[in-house]
Short mmCIF file of C-alpha atoms in Angstrom, two decimals:
data_model
loop_
_atom_site.label_atom_id
_atom_site.label_comp_id
_atom_site.label_asym_id
_atom_site.label_seq_id
_atom_site.Cartn_x
_atom_site.Cartn_y
_atom_site.Cartn_z
CA UNK D 1 92.98 92.03 121.92
CA UNK D 2 91.73 90.29 118.81
CA UNK D 3 89.45 92.22 116.30
CA UNK D 4 87.57 89.92 114.79
CA UNK D 5 88.13 88.61 110.80
CA UNK D 6 86.32 90.95 108.31
CA UNK D 7 84.01 87.66 107.52
CA UNK D 8 82.30 88.71 110.78
CA UNK D 9 79.85 90.59 108.68
CA UNK D 10 79.27 93.36 110.75
CA UNK D 11 77.49 95.97 109.83
CA UNK D 12 80.05 98.88 109.29
CA UNK D 13 82.83 96.70 110.23
CA UNK D 14 86.35 98.15 107.87
CA UNK D 15 89.44 96.03 106.59
CA UNK D 16 90.59 94.19 109.87
CA UNK D 17 94.01 95.90 108.41
CA UNK D 18 92.81 98.98 108.82
CA UNK D 19 91.27 97.78 112.85
CA UNK D 20 94.54 96.28 113.81
CA UNK D 21 96.77 99.00 112.50
CA UNK D 22 95.23 101.45 115.09
CA UNK D 23 95.44 99.50 117.71
CA UNK D 24 98.43 99.17 117.53
CA UNK D 25 99.13 102.69 117.85
CA UNK D 26 96.67 103.13 120.19
CA UNK D 27 98.33 100.48 122.35
CA UNK D 28 101.59 101.88 121.77
CA UNK D 29 101.48 102.89 125.17
CA UNK D 30 101.04 100.45 127.61
CA UNK D 31 103.51 97.82 129.07
CA UNK D 32 101.49 94.84 128.59
CA UNK D 33 97.95 94.83 126.59
CA UNK D 34 99.79 94.49 122.67
CA UNK D 35 97.65 93.95 119.71
CA UNK D 36 96.59 89.88 118.02
CA UNK D 37 96.40 89.24 114.43
CA UNK D 38 95.30 85.34 113.64
CA UNK D 39 91.59 85.26 114.39
CA UNK D 40 91.66 88.51 112.53
CA UNK D 41 93.58 86.48 109.04
CA UNK D 42 91.72 83.31 109.24
CA UNK D 43 90.29 82.41 106.14
CA UNK D 44 86.75 82.87 107.60
CA UNK D 45 85.16 84.46 110.90
CA UNK D 46 85.61 82.00 113.98
CA UNK D 47 84.69 80.72 117.20
CA UNK D 48 85.58 82.56 120.53
CA UNK D 49 85.82 79.24 122.12
CA UNK D 50 88.44 78.65 119.63
CA UNK D 51 90.33 81.27 120.09
CA UNK D 52 90.75 81.43 123.23
CA UNK D 53 91.92 77.56 122.16
CA UNK D 54 94.33 78.52 120.39
CA UNK D 55 95.85 81.45 122.58
CA UNK D 56 96.22 78.98 125.17
CA UNK D 57 97.84 77.07 123.17
CA UNK D 58 100.03 79.86 122.11
CA UNK D 59 100.95 80.04 125.98
CA UNK D 60 101.92 76.74 126.56
CA UNK D 61 103.91 76.59 123.66
CA UNK D 62 106.30 79.65 125.12
CA UNK D 63 106.18 77.94 128.67
CA UNK D 64 107.28 75.13 127.47
CA UNK D 65 110.07 77.05 125.49
CA UNK D 66 111.42 79.00 128.56
CA UNK D 67 111.11 75.55 130.03
CA UNK D 68 113.24 74.30 128.18
CA UNK D 69 116.28 77.07 127.66
CA UNK D 70 115.82 77.35 131.01
CA UNK D 71 116.80 74.08 131.64
CA UNK D 72 119.71 73.83 128.88
CA UNK D 73 120.81 77.40 129.48
CA UNK D 74 121.63 76.58 134.00
CA UNK D 75 122.15 72.56 133.71
CA UNK D 76 123.31 72.95 137.15
CA UNK D 77 122.15 74.96 138.77
CA UNK D 78 119.20 73.55 138.57
CA UNK D 79 118.65 71.75 141.07
CA UNK D 80 119.28 74.81 143.48
CA UNK D 81 118.10 77.85 142.08
CA UNK D 82 114.14 78.74 140.85
CA UNK D 83 114.30 74.49 140.88
CA UNK D 84 109.93 74.33 142.16
CA UNK D 85 109.22 77.04 139.48
CA UNK D 86 111.31 75.52 136.62
CA UNK D 87 109.94 72.03 136.90
CA UNK D 88 106.87 72.87 137.99
CA UNK D 89 105.52 75.81 136.50
CA UNK D 90 102.25 77.69 137.33
CA UNK D 91 99.72 77.19 134.13
CA UNK D 92 98.65 80.85 133.18
CA UNK D 93 94.76 80.41 132.93
CA UNK D 94 93.63 81.96 129.58
CA UNK D 95 90.55 84.54 130.38
CA UNK D 96 87.74 86.55 128.49
CA UNK D 97 87.27 89.59 129.02
CA UNK D 98 84.41 91.64 127.63
CA UNK D 99 81.42 94.12 129.09
CA UNK D 100 78.29 92.94 130.86
CA UNK D 101 76.12 92.99 127.67
CA UNK D 102 78.88 90.11 126.27
CA UNK D 103 77.03 87.91 128.97
CA UNK D 104 73.24 88.99 127.82
CA UNK D 105 74.17 87.79 124.05
CA UNK D 106 74.50 84.44 125.50
CA UNK D 107 70.70 84.12 125.71
CA UNK D 108 70.19 85.74 121.57
CA UNK D 109 69.24 82.53 119.80
CA UNK D 110 71.00 81.21 117.45
CA UNK D 111 74.42 82.56 118.24
CA UNK D 112 76.01 80.49 120.67
CA UNK D 113 76.02 76.18 120.83
CA UNK D 114 75.59 75.56 124.10
CA UNK D 115 78.46 74.03 124.13
CA UNK D 116 80.59 76.75 123.89
CA UNK D 117 79.02 78.77 126.30
CA UNK D 118 80.92 75.37 128.62
CA UNK D 119 83.37 75.14 127.45
CA UNK D 120 84.25 78.87 128.00
CA UNK D 121 83.15 79.46 131.82
CA UNK D 122 83.90 75.90 132.35
CA UNK D 123 87.70 75.65 131.05
CA UNK D 124 88.93 79.40 130.62
CA UNK D 125 86.67 81.56 132.70
CA UNK D 126 85.19 85.69 132.31
CA UNK D 127 86.39 88.93 133.64
CA UNK D 128 83.59 91.08 132.94
CA UNK D 129 82.69 95.39 133.36
CA UNK D 130 80.21 96.44 134.06
CA UNK D 131 78.38 99.79 134.73
CA UNK D 132 78.10 101.33 137.71
CA UNK D 133 73.80 101.00 138.13
CA UNK D 134 73.67 97.69 135.68
CA UNK D 135 73.29 94.45 137.63
CA UNK D 136 75.52 91.43 135.66
CA UNK D 137 74.35 89.06 138.06
CA UNK D 138 71.23 88.48 137.23
CA UNK D 139 72.19 87.37 134.30
CA UNK D 140 73.79 85.30 135.34
CA UNK D 141 71.00 83.68 137.98
CA UNK D 142 68.17 83.55 135.26
CA UNK D 143 70.96 80.67 133.73
CA UNK D 144 72.13 77.04 135.21
CA UNK D 145 75.31 77.12 133.15
CA UNK D 146 76.43 80.19 134.07
CA UNK D 147 75.61 79.94 137.68
CA UNK D 148 77.38 76.67 138.20
CA UNK D 149 80.12 78.89 137.32
CA UNK D 150 80.16 81.20 139.09
CA UNK D 151 83.09 81.15 140.93
CA UNK D 152 84.23 81.94 137.69
CA UNK D 153 83.06 84.14 135.88
CA UNK D 154 84.34 87.75 138.00
CA UNK D 155 82.41 90.86 138.10
CA UNK D 156 84.05 94.32 137.84
CA UNK D 157 82.12 96.88 138.26
CA UNK D 158 83.25 100.45 136.52
CA UNK D 159 83.04 103.36 138.90
CA UNK D 160 84.71 105.91 136.51
CA UNK D 161 81.47 106.00 133.92
CA UNK D 162 83.64 106.33 130.69
CA UNK D 163 81.64 104.75 127.51
CA UNK D 164 82.42 105.89 124.72
CA UNK D 165 80.80 104.05 121.65
CA UNK D 166 82.27 103.06 118.67
CA UNK D 167 78.62 103.25 116.92
CA UNK D 168 78.94 106.98 118.47
CA UNK D 169 83.02 107.25 117.47
CA UNK D 170 81.85 106.84 113.69
CA UNK D 171 79.07 109.11 113.47
CA UNK D 172 81.18 111.81 115.28
CA UNK D 173 83.59 111.39 112.34
CA UNK D 174 80.76 111.59 109.71
CA UNK D 175 79.40 114.41 110.65
CA UNK D 176 83.43 116.14 111.63
CA UNK D 177 82.52 116.43 115.04
CA UNK D 178 85.78 115.48 116.88
CA UNK D 179 86.53 113.09 118.67
CA UNK D 180 90.21 113.91 120.67
CA UNK D 181 90.36 112.64 124.31
CA UNK D 182 87.92 109.86 123.23
CA UNK D 183 90.76 107.74 121.40
CA UNK D 184 94.12 108.72 121.50
CA UNK D 185 95.49 111.41 119.04
CA UNK D 186 97.24 108.55 116.73
CA UNK D 187 94.49 106.49 116.50
CA UNK D 188 92.55 109.77 114.75
CA UNK D 189 95.77 111.18 112.59
CA UNK D 190 95.79 107.43 111.55
CA UNK D 191 91.76 107.49 110.77
CA UNK D 192 92.79 111.08 109.09
CA UNK D 193 95.26 109.80 106.59
CA UNK D 194 93.65 106.95 105.57
CA UNK D 195 89.87 108.05 105.64
CA UNK D 196 88.32 104.99 106.78
CA UNK D 197 85.20 106.04 108.51
CA UNK D 198 83.16 107.35 106.16
CA UNK D 199 78.51 106.85 104.84
CA UNK D 200 80.13 104.67 102.03
CA UNK D 201 82.22 102.33 105.34
CA UNK D 202 78.62 102.40 107.49
CA UNK D 203 76.95 101.09 104.98
CA UNK D 204 78.91 98.06 104.45
CA UNK D 205 76.98 94.82 105.44
CA UNK D 206 74.45 96.50 106.50
CA UNK D 207 70.86 94.08 106.05
CA UNK D 208 73.91 91.10 105.99
CA UNK D 209 73.71 88.67 108.79
CA UNK D 210 75.68 87.87 110.90
CA UNK D 211 78.48 85.36 110.43
CA UNK D 212 77.56 82.86 113.36
CA UNK D 213 74.43 83.48 112.62
CA UNK D 214 74.58 82.22 109.53
CA UNK D 215 75.95 79.09 110.32
CA UNK D 216 74.01 78.83 112.75
CA UNK D 217 70.60 78.61 110.81
CA UNK D 218 71.18 78.38 107.06
CA UNK D 219 67.33 78.83 106.83
CA UNK D 220 68.06 83.03 108.47
CA UNK D 221 67.31 85.14 111.07
CA UNK D 222 66.70 89.18 110.68
CA UNK D 223 69.26 90.48 111.28
CA UNK D 224 70.67 91.63 114.04
CA UNK D 225 71.64 95.06 115.48
CA UNK K 1 83.90 131.87 108.53
CA UNK K 2 84.46 134.95 107.57
CA UNK K 3 81.57 136.71 109.04
CA UNK K 4 81.19 134.29 111.88
CA UNK K 5 81.77 136.01 115.59
CA UNK K 6 84.84 135.49 117.06
CA UNK K 7 84.80 133.40 120.27
CA UNK K 8 86.82 132.31 123.41
CA UNK K 9 85.96 129.75 125.65
CA UNK K 10 86.96 130.01 129.15
CA UNK K 11 86.49 127.27 131.59
CA UNK K 12 86.27 128.41 135.41
CA UNK K 13 87.29 125.20 137.89
CA UNK K 14 89.51 123.05 140.47
CA UNK K 15 91.24 120.42 137.84
CA UNK K 16 91.96 118.73 140.22
CA UNK K 17 92.99 116.52 138.75
CA UNK K 18 92.61 117.70 134.72
CA UNK K 19 91.07 114.57 132.85
CA UNK K 20 90.04 114.15 129.24
CA UNK K 21 86.60 114.47 130.21
CA UNK K 22 87.69 118.00 130.85
CA UNK K 23 89.15 118.87 127.57
CA UNK K 24 86.96 117.54 125.99
CA UNK K 25 84.51 119.83 127.18
CA UNK K 26 86.07 122.15 124.28
CA UNK K 27 86.05 120.06 122.29
CA UNK K 28 82.46 119.50 122.45
CA UNK K 29 81.21 123.30 122.91
CA UNK K 30 83.56 124.38 119.76
CA UNK K 31 82.11 122.36 118.04
CA UNK K 32 78.63 123.46 118.90
CA UNK K 33 79.18 126.71 117.91
CA UNK K 34 80.17 125.69 114.41
CA UNK K 35 77.78 123.74 114.10
CA UNK K 36 75.29 127.04 114.33
CA UNK K 37 76.65 129.00 111.23
CA UNK K 38 77.09 132.44 113.42
CA UNK K 39 80.73 131.63 115.60
CA UNK K 40 84.13 130.47 114.91
CA UNK K 41 85.97 129.70 118.14
CA UNK K 42 89.52 130.78 118.24
CA UNK K 43 90.60 130.06 121.64
CA UNK K 44 90.32 128.30 124.81
CA UNK K 45 91.33 129.03 127.83
CA UNK K 46 91.05 126.63 131.08
CA UNK K 47 90.98 129.16 134.43
CA UNK K 48 92.16 127.00 137.77
CA UNK K 49 90.86 128.48 140.64
CA UNK K 50 93.36 129.81 143.24
CA UNK K 51 94.59 127.78 146.28
CA UNK K 52 92.36 130.24 148.50
CA UNK K 53 89.06 128.45 147.89
CA UNK K 54 89.13 126.03 150.72
CA UNK K 55 86.95 123.32 148.95
CA UNK K 56 88.51 119.75 149.99
CA UNK K 57 91.69 117.65 149.11
CA UNK K 58 92.06 120.99 146.30
CA UNK K 59 96.55 120.44 146.12
CA UNK K 60 98.86 123.82 145.35
CA UNK K 61 97.52 125.23 141.79
CA UNK K 62 101.52 125.30 140.57
CA UNK K 63 100.97 120.86 140.38
CA UNK K 64 97.48 121.48 138.63
CA UNK K 65 98.49 124.14 135.95
CA UNK K 66 101.77 122.16 135.56
CA UNK K 67 99.41 119.48 134.70
CA UNK K 68 96.71 120.81 132.92
CA UNK K 69 100.03 122.09 130.69
CA UNK K 70 101.22 119.15 130.08
CA UNK K 71 97.79 117.90 129.07
CA UNK K 72 96.96 120.65 127.09
CA UNK K 73 100.21 120.08 124.92
CA UNK K 74 98.77 118.39 121.84
CA UNK K 75 96.17 121.13 121.43
CA UNK K 76 96.37 123.70 119.21
CA UNK K 77 93.59 126.20 120.13
CA UNK K 78 93.07 125.45 123.67
CA UNK K 79 95.30 126.76 126.70
CA UNK K 80 95.67 126.67 130.74
CA UNK K 81 96.21 130.58 132.22
CA UNK K 82 97.26 131.18 135.76
CA UNK K 83 95.75 134.33 136.28
CA UNK K 84 93.16 133.36 138.90
CA UNK K 85 95.91 131.10 140.47
CA UNK K 86 98.44 134.15 141.13
CA UNK K 87 95.44 136.11 142.65
CA UNK K 88 96.01 137.00 146.23
CA UNK K 89 92.71 134.74 146.81
CA UNK K 90 89.91 133.28 145.47
CA UNK K 91 87.91 135.53 142.68
CA UNK K 92 85.03 135.82 142.01
CA UNK K 93 83.45 134.26 138.30
CA UNK K 94 82.21 137.56 137.19
CA UNK K 95 86.25 139.33 137.61
CA UNK K 96 88.42 136.62 135.89
CA UNK K 97 85.79 137.11 133.16
CA UNK K 98 86.38 140.45 132.92
CA UNK K 99 89.59 140.17 133.48
CA UNK K 100 90.55 137.59 129.98
CA UNK K 101 87.75 139.96 128.58
CA UNK K 102 90.02 142.77 128.81
CA UNK K 103 93.20 140.76 128.14
CA UNK K 104 91.29 139.81 124.21
CA UNK K 105 90.77 143.00 123.34
CA UNK K 106 93.85 145.07 124.64
CA UNK K 107 94.99 142.24 122.90
CA UNK K 108 92.86 142.82 119.48
CA UNK K 109 94.46 146.77 119.81
CA UNK K 110 97.91 145.63 119.88
CA UNK K 111 97.80 143.39 116.80
CA UNK K 112 95.29 146.42 115.43
CA UNK K 113 98.18 149.11 116.60
CA UNK K 114 100.94 146.82 114.66
CA UNK K 115 98.30 146.47 111.04
CA UNK K 116 98.27 150.33 111.09
CA UNK K 117 102.01 150.88 111.97
CA UNK K 118 103.03 148.25 109.67
CA UNK K 119 100.84 148.77 106.78
CA UNK K 120 100.00 152.63 106.64
CA UNK K 121 99.00 153.02 102.80
CA UNK K 122 97.82 150.16 102.48
CA UNK K 123 95.24 150.22 104.68
CA UNK K 124 92.79 152.02 102.56
CA UNK K 125 92.12 148.99 99.96
CA UNK K 126 93.63 145.51 101.56
CA UNK K 127 91.12 144.86 105.05
CA UNK K 128 90.38 148.14 105.22
CA UNK K 129 86.81 147.10 107.13
CA UNK K 130 88.32 144.47 109.28
CA UNK K 131 91.43 146.43 110.09
CA UNK K 132 89.00 149.74 111.04
CA UNK K 133 86.28 147.42 112.91
CA UNK K 134 87.31 144.67 114.40
CA UNK K 135 84.95 142.08 114.90
CA UNK K 136 84.99 142.06 118.43
CA UNK K 137 85.71 138.54 120.23
CA UNK K 138 82.87 138.04 122.38
CA UNK K 139 84.27 135.06 125.98
CA UNK K 140 81.91 132.74 126.93
CA UNK K 141 81.86 130.50 130.15
CA UNK K 142 81.96 126.50 129.42
CA UNK K 143 80.44 124.52 132.45
CA UNK K 144 79.30 122.36 132.92
CA UNK K 145 74.75 121.38 133.65
CA UNK K 146 75.69 121.03 137.81
CA UNK K 147 77.26 124.81 137.70
CA UNK K 148 74.18 126.12 136.40
CA UNK K 149 72.13 124.27 139.21
CA UNK K 150 74.44 126.48 141.33
CA UNK K 151 73.49 129.71 140.94
CA UNK K 152 70.26 128.21 143.71
CA UNK K 153 72.24 127.53 146.01
CA UNK K 154 72.12 129.88 149.09
CA UNK K 155 74.91 132.79 149.39
CA UNK K 156 77.33 131.38 146.87
CA UNK K 157 76.42 133.64 144.06
CA UNK K 158 76.10 137.62 144.07
CA UNK K 159 72.74 138.36 142.50
CA UNK K 160 74.50 141.29 140.15
CA UNK K 161 76.80 138.57 139.13
CA UNK K 162 75.08 136.17 137.54
CA UNK K 163 72.98 138.44 135.66
CA UNK K 164 76.56 140.46 133.72
CA UNK K 165 77.95 136.67 133.46
CA UNK K 166 74.63 135.38 131.24
CA UNK K 167 73.66 138.95 130.01
CA UNK K 168 77.65 140.47 129.19
CA UNK K 169 79.04 136.88 128.37
CA UNK K 170 77.40 134.05 128.29
CA UNK K 171 77.52 130.91 129.10
CA UNK K 172 78.25 127.39 127.44
CA UNK K 173 76.19 124.19 129.76
CA UNK K 174 77.41 120.56 128.35
CA UNK K 175 74.92 118.02 129.94
CA UNK K 176 74.87 114.64 130.10
CA UNK K 177 72.25 113.21 127.35
CA UNK K 178 69.88 112.16 129.97
CA UNK K 179 70.02 115.43 132.03
CA UNK K 180 67.45 118.54 131.46
CA UNK K 181 69.12 121.95 132.00
CA UNK K 182 66.84 123.73 130.72
CA UNK K 183 64.50 122.81 132.58
CA UNK K 184 67.15 125.64 135.10
CA UNK K 185 66.39 127.89 132.89
CA UNK K 186 63.03 127.86 133.02
CA UNK K 187 62.94 127.62 136.85
CA UNK K 188 65.07 131.27 137.29
CA UNK K 189 63.70 134.84 135.78
CA UNK K 190 66.86 135.82 135.15
CA UNK K 191 67.82 132.59 132.89
CA UNK K 192 65.04 132.55 130.86
CA UNK K 193 65.62 136.56 130.43
CA UNK K 194 68.97 135.40 128.28
CA UNK K 195 68.39 132.06 127.62
CA UNK K 196 69.25 133.47 124.19
CA UNK K 197 72.97 133.78 125.55
CA UNK K 198 72.83 130.28 127.15
CA UNK K 199 73.84 127.71 124.54
CA UNK K 200 73.23 124.17 125.38
CA UNK K 201 75.33 121.62 124.55
CA UNK K 202 74.19 117.38 124.85
CA UNK K 203 77.77 115.19 125.46
CA UNK K 204 76.20 111.94 123.10
CA UNK K 205 78.92 110.68 123.45
CA UNK K 206 79.33 109.21 128.17
CA UNK K 207 82.43 110.35 129.33
CA UNK K 208 81.46 111.77 133.19
CA UNK K 209 85.59 111.03 134.34
CA UNK K 210 84.65 112.92 138.14
CA UNK K 211 87.91 113.77 139.59
CA UNK K 212 87.08 112.49 142.47
CA UNK K 213 87.43 109.15 141.63
CA UNK K 214 90.14 109.62 140.50
CA UNK K 215 91.82 110.82 143.52
CA UNK K 216 90.48 107.64 145.70
CA UNK K 217 91.24 106.21 142.44
CA UNK K 218 94.95 107.25 142.73
CA UNK K 219 95.26 106.68 146.43
CA UNK K 220 93.87 103.00 146.74
CA UNK K 221 96.79 102.33 143.80
CA UNK K 222 94.79 101.62 140.83
CA UNK K 223 94.64 102.25 137.49
CA UNK K 224 94.32 105.57 135.47
CA UNK K 225 95.27 105.04 132.87
CA UNK K 226 93.78 105.79 129.49
CA UNK K 227 91.22 108.84 131.74
CA UNK K 228 94.01 111.06 132.37
CA UNK K 229 97.05 111.93 129.18
CA UNK K 230 100.10 110.02 130.52
CA UNK K 231 102.41 112.94 130.76
CA UNK K 232 99.78 113.96 133.85
CA UNK K 233 99.46 110.53 135.57
CA UNK K 234 103.31 110.71 135.10
CA UNK K 235 103.64 114.07 137.01
CA UNK K 236 101.28 112.67 139.31
CA UNK K 237 103.64 109.56 140.37
CA UNK K 238 105.93 111.58 140.45
CA UNK K 239 105.91 114.50 143.18
CA UNK K 240 103.25 111.83 144.74
CA UNK K 241 100.33 115.40 144.71
CA UNK K 242 97.17 112.73 145.93
CA UNK K 243 97.69 110.68 149.17
CA UNK K 244 95.70 111.01 152.27
CA UNK K 245 96.96 113.07 153.35
CA UNK K 246 96.84 115.27 149.87
CA UNK K 247 92.47 114.58 149.70
CA UNK K 248 91.87 116.11 153.86
CA UNK K 249 93.08 119.41 152.87
CA UNK K 250 90.40 121.77 153.81
CA UNK K 251 88.16 119.12 155.49
CA UNK K 252 86.04 121.10 157.20
CA UNK K 253 86.52 123.96 156.17
CA UNK K 254 83.71 126.64 154.34
CA UNK K 255 83.80 127.69 150.37
CA UNK K 256 85.73 131.53 150.16
CA UNK K 257 82.43 132.74 148.61
CA UNK K 258 80.29 131.42 150.52
CA UNK K 259 82.67 132.39 154.19
CA UNK K 260 82.56 136.32 151.88
CA UNK K 261 79.10 136.26 152.03
CA UNK K 262 78.00 134.38 154.77
CA UNK K 263 80.84 135.48 157.46
CA UNK K 264 78.47 134.17 160.53
CA UNK K 265 78.76 130.51 158.84
CA UNK K 266 76.50 127.76 157.50
CA UNK K 267 77.35 124.27 156.89
CA UNK K 268 80.33 123.72 154.96
CA UNK K 269 78.86 122.78 151.10
CA UNK K 270 80.58 118.83 149.84
#
């Protein structure tokens, strides 16, 4: 889980410090999902494709150190046990996990660079979760680029309806309404303790352009969202 | 909050298994009633249905109660009550309401006697009004919008039971954004007459976790993490509760209320 940099400029975005802390609390009970602060610690907003490259390189680095560790530890056993996996480890693939609305954003003018989209779907791949009733395959058909790499785009139907909008959660919190059973208790407690979501926090970045839009179109376009 | 009417919310259902959505219904109902300015919700009661209800895939009440207890550990106002499931057979909803209402009165009466015995001299000064004339709590049935619809199912409800539920107790009915339960009220003279006692609450943070789909996911070995509390997921795994076999339970059977009203037999519901 890679929370976006504060400089993304989205309305209502609170400090990455809090967003990382909340994600850590929420993921405590998961034995395979973790939150990574790299993207949020960069000097400014980083393109998604760069985040993918970073984590892919990190996974290769880790694989390499493990390989060297195994080689140093069992120099004689190498040819017998696990020889194949030691000498020719299967390289992991890094895929971008997203919602169906993410696919749609590829069409937003000036939001994405064409070559970035290509790299994402060609070199990495997408796992795209959509609501029952919506059909993201249509976005793929409408795009030559996505159609070309459709074998690397995995469409997953979310058939147990569970659409918890973060925007509505923040709204409920501001109004003092309960969000119990929608967020982990530990996150609810953290939010209350630090009084994170308020009228003021929701006004943050109001009227501002999202950072990617600023970069591609310095002349300025109407704000998204 | 001084002059507000105390309310107890009662939810009847299979809870097979209990999900985050079930618990969410209570939170939504409480917020809604508080926002009217007229009520103060003092308790939430979850009442799992008796095994004899005869619904397809219904597992033993022993498990359903245990799972609900685990799920409600972190709630300071909602509890699960086994009375309905412990009866000899399936009990009409209105009888469950009467039971819990009488229980709340009994409790109030014992508290009153306790206070009177404890502070015989202070009675006329402190809390005299509340001791002598305690505000009686109201017990309301918490349900989903589909519940209102079931009033129309032939032979499922007795007319006088529906009347007692909406007149003497009241309904708090949670519906999905996009659906309009007020239409069911308009279509029924009885419900229209007592519409002031039917509270419609919109669930605007979409969270429809179907227990049927949860059971299906479990049988297929798919993850239900974040849809049910971890403690409930662990319990289910430990006792291997939901299987192909458990889902076939009561298959083809008539629901108990339908058996009672129409012994000749009608096509099974669900």
